[in-house]
CSV table of N, CA and C in Angstrom, one decimal:
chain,number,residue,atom,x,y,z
A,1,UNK,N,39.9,146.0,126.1
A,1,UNK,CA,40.7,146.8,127.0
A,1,UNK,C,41.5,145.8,127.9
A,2,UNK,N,42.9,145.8,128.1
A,2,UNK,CA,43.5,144.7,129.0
A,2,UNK,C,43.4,145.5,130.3
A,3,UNK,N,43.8,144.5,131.0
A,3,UNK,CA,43.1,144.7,132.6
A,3,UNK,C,44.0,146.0,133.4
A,4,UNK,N,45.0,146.2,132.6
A,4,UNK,CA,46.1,147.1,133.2
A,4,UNK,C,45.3,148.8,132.7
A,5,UNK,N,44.8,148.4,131.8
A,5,UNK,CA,44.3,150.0,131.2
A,5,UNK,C,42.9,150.3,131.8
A,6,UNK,N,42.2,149.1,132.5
A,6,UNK,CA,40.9,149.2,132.9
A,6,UNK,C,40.8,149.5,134.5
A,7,UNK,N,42.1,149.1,134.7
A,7,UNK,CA,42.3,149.6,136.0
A,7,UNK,C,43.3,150.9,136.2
A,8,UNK,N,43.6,151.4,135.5
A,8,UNK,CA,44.1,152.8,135.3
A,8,UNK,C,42.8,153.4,135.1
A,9,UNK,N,42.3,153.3,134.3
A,9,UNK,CA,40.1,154.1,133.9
A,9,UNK,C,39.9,154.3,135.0
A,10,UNK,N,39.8,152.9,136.1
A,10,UNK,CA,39.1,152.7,137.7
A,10,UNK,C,39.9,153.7,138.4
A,11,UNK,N,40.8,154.2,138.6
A,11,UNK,CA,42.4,155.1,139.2
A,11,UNK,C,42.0,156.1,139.1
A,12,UNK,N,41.7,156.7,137.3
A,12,UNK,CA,41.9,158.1,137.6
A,12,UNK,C,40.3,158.7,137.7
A,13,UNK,N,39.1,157.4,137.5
A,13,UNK,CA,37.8,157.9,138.4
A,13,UNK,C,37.6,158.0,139.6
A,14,UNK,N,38.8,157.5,140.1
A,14,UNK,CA,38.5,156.8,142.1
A,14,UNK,C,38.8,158.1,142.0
A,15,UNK,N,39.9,158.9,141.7
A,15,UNK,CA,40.9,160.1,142.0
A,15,UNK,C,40.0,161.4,141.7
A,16,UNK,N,39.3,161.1,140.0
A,16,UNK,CA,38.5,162.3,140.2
A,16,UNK,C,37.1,162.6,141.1
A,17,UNK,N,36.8,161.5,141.6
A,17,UNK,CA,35.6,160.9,142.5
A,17,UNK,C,35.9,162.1,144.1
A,18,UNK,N,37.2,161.4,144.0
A,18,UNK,CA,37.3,161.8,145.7
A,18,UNK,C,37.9,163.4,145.5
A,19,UNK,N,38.2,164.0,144.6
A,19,UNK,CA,38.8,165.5,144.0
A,19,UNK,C,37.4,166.1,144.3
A,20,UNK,N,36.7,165.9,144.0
A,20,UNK,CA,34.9,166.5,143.8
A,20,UNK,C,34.1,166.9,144.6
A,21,UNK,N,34.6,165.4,145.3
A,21,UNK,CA,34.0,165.2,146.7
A,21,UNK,C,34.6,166.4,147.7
A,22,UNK,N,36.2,166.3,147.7
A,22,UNK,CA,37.0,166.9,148.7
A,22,UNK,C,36.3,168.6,148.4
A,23,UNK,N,36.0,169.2,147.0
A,23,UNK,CA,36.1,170.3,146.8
A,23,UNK,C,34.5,170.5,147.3
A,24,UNK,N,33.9,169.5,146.6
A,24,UNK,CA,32.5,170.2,147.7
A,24,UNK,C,32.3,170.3,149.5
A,25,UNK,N,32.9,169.3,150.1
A,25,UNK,CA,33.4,169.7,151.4
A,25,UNK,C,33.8,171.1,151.6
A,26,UNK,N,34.9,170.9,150.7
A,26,UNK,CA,35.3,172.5,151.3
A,26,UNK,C,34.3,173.6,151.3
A,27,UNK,N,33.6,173.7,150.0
A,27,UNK,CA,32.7,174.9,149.7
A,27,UNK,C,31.9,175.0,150.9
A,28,UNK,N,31.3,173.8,151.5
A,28,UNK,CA,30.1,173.6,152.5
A,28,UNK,C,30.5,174.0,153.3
A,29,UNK,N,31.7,173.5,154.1
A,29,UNK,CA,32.3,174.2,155.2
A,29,UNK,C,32.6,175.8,155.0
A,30,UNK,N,32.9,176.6,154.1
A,30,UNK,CA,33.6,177.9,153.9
A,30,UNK,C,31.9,178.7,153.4
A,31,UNK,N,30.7,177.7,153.4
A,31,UNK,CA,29.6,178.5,153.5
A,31,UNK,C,29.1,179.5,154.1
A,32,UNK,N,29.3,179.4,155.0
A,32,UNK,CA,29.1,180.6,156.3
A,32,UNK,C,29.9,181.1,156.8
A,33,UNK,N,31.2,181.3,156.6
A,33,UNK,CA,32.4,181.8,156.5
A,33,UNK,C,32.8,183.1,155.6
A,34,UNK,N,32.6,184.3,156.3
A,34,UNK,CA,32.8,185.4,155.6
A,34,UNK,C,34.8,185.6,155.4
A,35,UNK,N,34.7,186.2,154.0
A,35,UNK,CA,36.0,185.9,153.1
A,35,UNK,C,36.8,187.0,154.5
A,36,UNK,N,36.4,188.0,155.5
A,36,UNK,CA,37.1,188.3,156.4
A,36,UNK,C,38.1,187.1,157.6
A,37,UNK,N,36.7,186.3,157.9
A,37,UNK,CA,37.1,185.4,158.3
A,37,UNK,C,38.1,184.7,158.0
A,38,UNK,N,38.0,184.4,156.8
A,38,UNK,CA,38.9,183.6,156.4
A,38,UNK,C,40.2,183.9,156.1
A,39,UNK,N,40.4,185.3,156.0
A,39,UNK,CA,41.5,186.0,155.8
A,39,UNK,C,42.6,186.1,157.4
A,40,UNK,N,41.4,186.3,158.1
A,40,UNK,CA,41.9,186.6,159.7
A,40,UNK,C,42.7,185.3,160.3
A,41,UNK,N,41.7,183.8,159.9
A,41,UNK,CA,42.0,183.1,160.1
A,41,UNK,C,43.7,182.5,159.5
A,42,UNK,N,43.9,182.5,158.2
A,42,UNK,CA,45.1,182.4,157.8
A,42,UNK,C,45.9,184.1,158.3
A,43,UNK,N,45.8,184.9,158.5
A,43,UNK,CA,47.0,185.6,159.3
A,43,UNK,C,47.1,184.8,160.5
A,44,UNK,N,46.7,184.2,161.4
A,44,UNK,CA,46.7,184.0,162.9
A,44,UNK,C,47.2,182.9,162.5
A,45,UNK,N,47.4,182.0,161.3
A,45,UNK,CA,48.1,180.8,161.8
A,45,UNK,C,49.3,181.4,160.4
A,46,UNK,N,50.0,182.5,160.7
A,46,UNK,CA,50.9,183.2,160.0
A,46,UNK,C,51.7,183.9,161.3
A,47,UNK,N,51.1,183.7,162.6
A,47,UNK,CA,51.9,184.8,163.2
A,47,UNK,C,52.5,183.9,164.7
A,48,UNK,N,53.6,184.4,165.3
A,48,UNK,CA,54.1,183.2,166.4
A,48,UNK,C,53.0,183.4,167.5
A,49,UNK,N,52.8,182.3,167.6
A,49,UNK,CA,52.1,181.8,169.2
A,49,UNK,C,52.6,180.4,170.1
A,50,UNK,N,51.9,180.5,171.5
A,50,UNK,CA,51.9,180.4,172.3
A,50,UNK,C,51.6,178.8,172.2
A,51,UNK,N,52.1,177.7,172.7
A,51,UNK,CA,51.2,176.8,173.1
A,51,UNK,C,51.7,175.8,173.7
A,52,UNK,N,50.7,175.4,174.5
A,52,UNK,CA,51.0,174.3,176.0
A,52,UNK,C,50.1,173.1,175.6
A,53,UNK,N,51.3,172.2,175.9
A,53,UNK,CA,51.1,170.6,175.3
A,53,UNK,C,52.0,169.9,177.5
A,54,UNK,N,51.5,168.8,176.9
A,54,UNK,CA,51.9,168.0,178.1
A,54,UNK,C,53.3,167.0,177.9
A,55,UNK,N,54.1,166.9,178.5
A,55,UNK,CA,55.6,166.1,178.1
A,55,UNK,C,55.0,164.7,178.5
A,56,UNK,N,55.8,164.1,178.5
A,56,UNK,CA,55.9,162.7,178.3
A,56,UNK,C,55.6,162.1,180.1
A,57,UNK,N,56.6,162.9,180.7
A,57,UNK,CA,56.4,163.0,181.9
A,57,UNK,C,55.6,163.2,182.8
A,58,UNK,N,54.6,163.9,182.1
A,58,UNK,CA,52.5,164.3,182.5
A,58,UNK,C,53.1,165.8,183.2
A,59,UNK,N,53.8,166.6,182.9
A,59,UNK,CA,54.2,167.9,183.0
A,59,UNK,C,53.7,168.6,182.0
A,60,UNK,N,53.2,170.2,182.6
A,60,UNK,CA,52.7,170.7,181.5
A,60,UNK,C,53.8,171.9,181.2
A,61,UNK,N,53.9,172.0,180.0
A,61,UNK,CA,55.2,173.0,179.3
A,61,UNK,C,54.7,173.6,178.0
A,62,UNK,N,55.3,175.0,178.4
A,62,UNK,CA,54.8,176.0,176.7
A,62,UNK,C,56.5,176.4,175.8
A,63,UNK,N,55.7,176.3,175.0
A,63,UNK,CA,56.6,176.7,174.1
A,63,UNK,C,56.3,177.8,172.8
A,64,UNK,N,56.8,179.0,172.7
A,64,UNK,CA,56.8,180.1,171.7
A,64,UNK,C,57.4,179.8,170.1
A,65,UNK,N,55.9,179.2,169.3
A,65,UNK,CA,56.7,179.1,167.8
A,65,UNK,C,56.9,179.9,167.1
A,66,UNK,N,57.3,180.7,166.2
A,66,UNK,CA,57.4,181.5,165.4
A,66,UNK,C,56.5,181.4,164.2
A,67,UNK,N,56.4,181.8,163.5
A,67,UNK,CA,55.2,182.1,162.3
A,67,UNK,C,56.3,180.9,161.1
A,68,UNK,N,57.5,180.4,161.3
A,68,UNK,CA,57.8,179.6,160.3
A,68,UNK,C,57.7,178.3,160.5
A,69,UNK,N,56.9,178.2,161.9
A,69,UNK,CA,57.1,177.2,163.3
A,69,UNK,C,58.4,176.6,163.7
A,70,UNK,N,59.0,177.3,163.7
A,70,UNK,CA,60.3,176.7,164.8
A,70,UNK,C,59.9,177.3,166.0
A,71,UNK,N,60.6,176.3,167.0
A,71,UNK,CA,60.3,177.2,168.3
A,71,UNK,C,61.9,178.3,168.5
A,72,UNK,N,61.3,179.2,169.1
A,72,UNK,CA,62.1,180.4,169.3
A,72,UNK,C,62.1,180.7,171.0
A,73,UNK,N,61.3,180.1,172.0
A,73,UNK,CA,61.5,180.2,173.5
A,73,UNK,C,60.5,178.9,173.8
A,74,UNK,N,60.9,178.5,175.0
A,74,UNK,CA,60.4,177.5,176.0
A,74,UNK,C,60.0,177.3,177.0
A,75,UNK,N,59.8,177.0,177.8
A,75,UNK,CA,59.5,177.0,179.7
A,75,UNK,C,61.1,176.1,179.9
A,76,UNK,N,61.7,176.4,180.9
A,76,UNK,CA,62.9,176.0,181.0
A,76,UNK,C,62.6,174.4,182.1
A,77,UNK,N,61.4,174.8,182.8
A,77,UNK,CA,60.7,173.7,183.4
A,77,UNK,C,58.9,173.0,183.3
A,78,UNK,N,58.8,172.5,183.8
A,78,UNK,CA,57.4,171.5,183.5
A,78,UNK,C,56.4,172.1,184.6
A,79,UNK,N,55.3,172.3,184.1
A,79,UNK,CA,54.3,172.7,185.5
A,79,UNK,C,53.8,171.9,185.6
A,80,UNK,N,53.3,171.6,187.1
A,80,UNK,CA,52.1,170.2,187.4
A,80,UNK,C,50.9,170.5,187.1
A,81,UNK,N,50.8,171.7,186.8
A,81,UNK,CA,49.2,172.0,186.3
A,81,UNK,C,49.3,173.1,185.3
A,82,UNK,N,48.1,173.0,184.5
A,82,UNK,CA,48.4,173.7,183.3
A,82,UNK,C,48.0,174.8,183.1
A,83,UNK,N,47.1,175.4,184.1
A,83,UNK,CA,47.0,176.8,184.8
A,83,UNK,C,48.2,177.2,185.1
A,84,UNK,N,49.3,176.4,185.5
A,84,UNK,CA,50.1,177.0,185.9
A,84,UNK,C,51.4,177.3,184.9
A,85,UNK,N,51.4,176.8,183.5
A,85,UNK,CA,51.9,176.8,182.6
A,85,UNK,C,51.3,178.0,182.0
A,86,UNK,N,50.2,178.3,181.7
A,86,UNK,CA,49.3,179.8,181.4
A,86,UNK,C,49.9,180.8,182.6
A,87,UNK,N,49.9,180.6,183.3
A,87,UNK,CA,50.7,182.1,184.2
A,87,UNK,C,52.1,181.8,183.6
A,88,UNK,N,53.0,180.9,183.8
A,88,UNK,CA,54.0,181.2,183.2
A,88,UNK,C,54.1,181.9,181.6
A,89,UNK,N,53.3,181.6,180.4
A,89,UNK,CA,53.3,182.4,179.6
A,89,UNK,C,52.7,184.2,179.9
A,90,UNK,N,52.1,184.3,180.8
A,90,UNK,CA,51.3,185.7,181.2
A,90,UNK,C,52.6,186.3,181.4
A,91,UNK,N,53.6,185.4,182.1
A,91,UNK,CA,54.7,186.3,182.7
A,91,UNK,C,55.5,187.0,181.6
A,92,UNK,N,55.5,186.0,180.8
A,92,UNK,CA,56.3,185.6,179.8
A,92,UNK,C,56.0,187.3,178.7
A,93,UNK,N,54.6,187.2,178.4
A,93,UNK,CA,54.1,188.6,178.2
A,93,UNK,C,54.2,189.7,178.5
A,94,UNK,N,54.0,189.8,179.9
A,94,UNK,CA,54.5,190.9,181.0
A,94,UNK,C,55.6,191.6,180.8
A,95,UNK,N,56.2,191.1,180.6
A,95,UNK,CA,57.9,190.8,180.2
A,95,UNK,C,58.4,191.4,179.0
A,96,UNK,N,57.8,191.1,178.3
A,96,UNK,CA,57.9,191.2,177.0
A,96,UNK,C,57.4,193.2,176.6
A,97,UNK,N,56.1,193.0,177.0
A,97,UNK,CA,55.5,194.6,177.0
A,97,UNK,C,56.4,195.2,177.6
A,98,UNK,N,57.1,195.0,178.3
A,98,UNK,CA,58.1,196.2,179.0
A,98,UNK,C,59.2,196.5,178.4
A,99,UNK,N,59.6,197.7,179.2
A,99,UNK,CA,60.9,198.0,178.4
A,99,UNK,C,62.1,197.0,178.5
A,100,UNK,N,62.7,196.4,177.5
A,100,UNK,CA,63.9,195.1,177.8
A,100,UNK,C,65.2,195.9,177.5
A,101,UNK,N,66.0,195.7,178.4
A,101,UNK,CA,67.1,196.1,178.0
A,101,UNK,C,68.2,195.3,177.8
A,102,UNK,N,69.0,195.5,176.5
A,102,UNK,CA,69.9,194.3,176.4
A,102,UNK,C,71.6,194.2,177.0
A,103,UNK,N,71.6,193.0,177.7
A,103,UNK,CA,73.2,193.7,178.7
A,103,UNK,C,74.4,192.8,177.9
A,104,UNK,N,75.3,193.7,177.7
A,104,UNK,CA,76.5,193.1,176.7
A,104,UNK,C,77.3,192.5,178.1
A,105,UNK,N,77.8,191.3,177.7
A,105,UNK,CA,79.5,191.2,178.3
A,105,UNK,C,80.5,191.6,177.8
A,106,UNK,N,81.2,191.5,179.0
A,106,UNK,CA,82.5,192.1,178.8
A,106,UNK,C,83.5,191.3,177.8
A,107,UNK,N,84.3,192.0,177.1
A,107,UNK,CA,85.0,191.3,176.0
A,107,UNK,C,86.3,191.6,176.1
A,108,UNK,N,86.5,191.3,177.4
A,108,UNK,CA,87.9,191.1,177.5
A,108,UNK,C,89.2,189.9,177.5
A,109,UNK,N,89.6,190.5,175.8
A,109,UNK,CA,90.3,189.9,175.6
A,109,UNK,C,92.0,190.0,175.1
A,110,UNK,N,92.6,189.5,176.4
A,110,UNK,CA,93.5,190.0,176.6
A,110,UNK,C,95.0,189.0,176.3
């Protein structure tokens, strides 16, 4: 065997080694894991949410992704605390449950 084909052998055992391994992890973990669960869990990271991360600036800001993750709304400013970033999305909710009404401008053009 030349060394090139012996080390391809060594390649696709490292590969099936670590395939095996990865698949028994998973099973172990998804042991106790009812197939509801698991279903609930992949809708919820299918559907847009909420989440507050910290800027660069040590401000805390949320942002609304959408289920394809793009973001779709923002905090237009930074909170100094991140309680206070969580009431801003509460508002943000509040808001949302109610009736919205949508206001056209005027299109005049003349």
């Amino acid at each position: 065997m030349t060394k090139r084909s012996e080390f391809i052998g060594q390649l696709k055992n490292l590969f099936y080694q670590l395939k095996t391994n990865i698949c028994q992890l998973f099973k172990r973990s998804q042991k106790n894991t009812s197939s509801e669960q698991i279903r609930k869990g992949a809708t919820r990271s299918m559907l847009p949410a909420f989440e507050v991360y910290q800027d660069r600036g040590g401000k805390w800001r949320w942002r609304l992704k959408a289920s394809n993750g793009r973001i779709i709304c923002d905090s237009a400013q930074g909170y100094v605390n991140k309680e206070d970033a969580y009431a801003g999305i509460n508002s943000v909710r509040r808001y949302v449950n109610s009736q919205i009404i949508l206001l056209e401008g005027n299109d005049d053009k003349k």
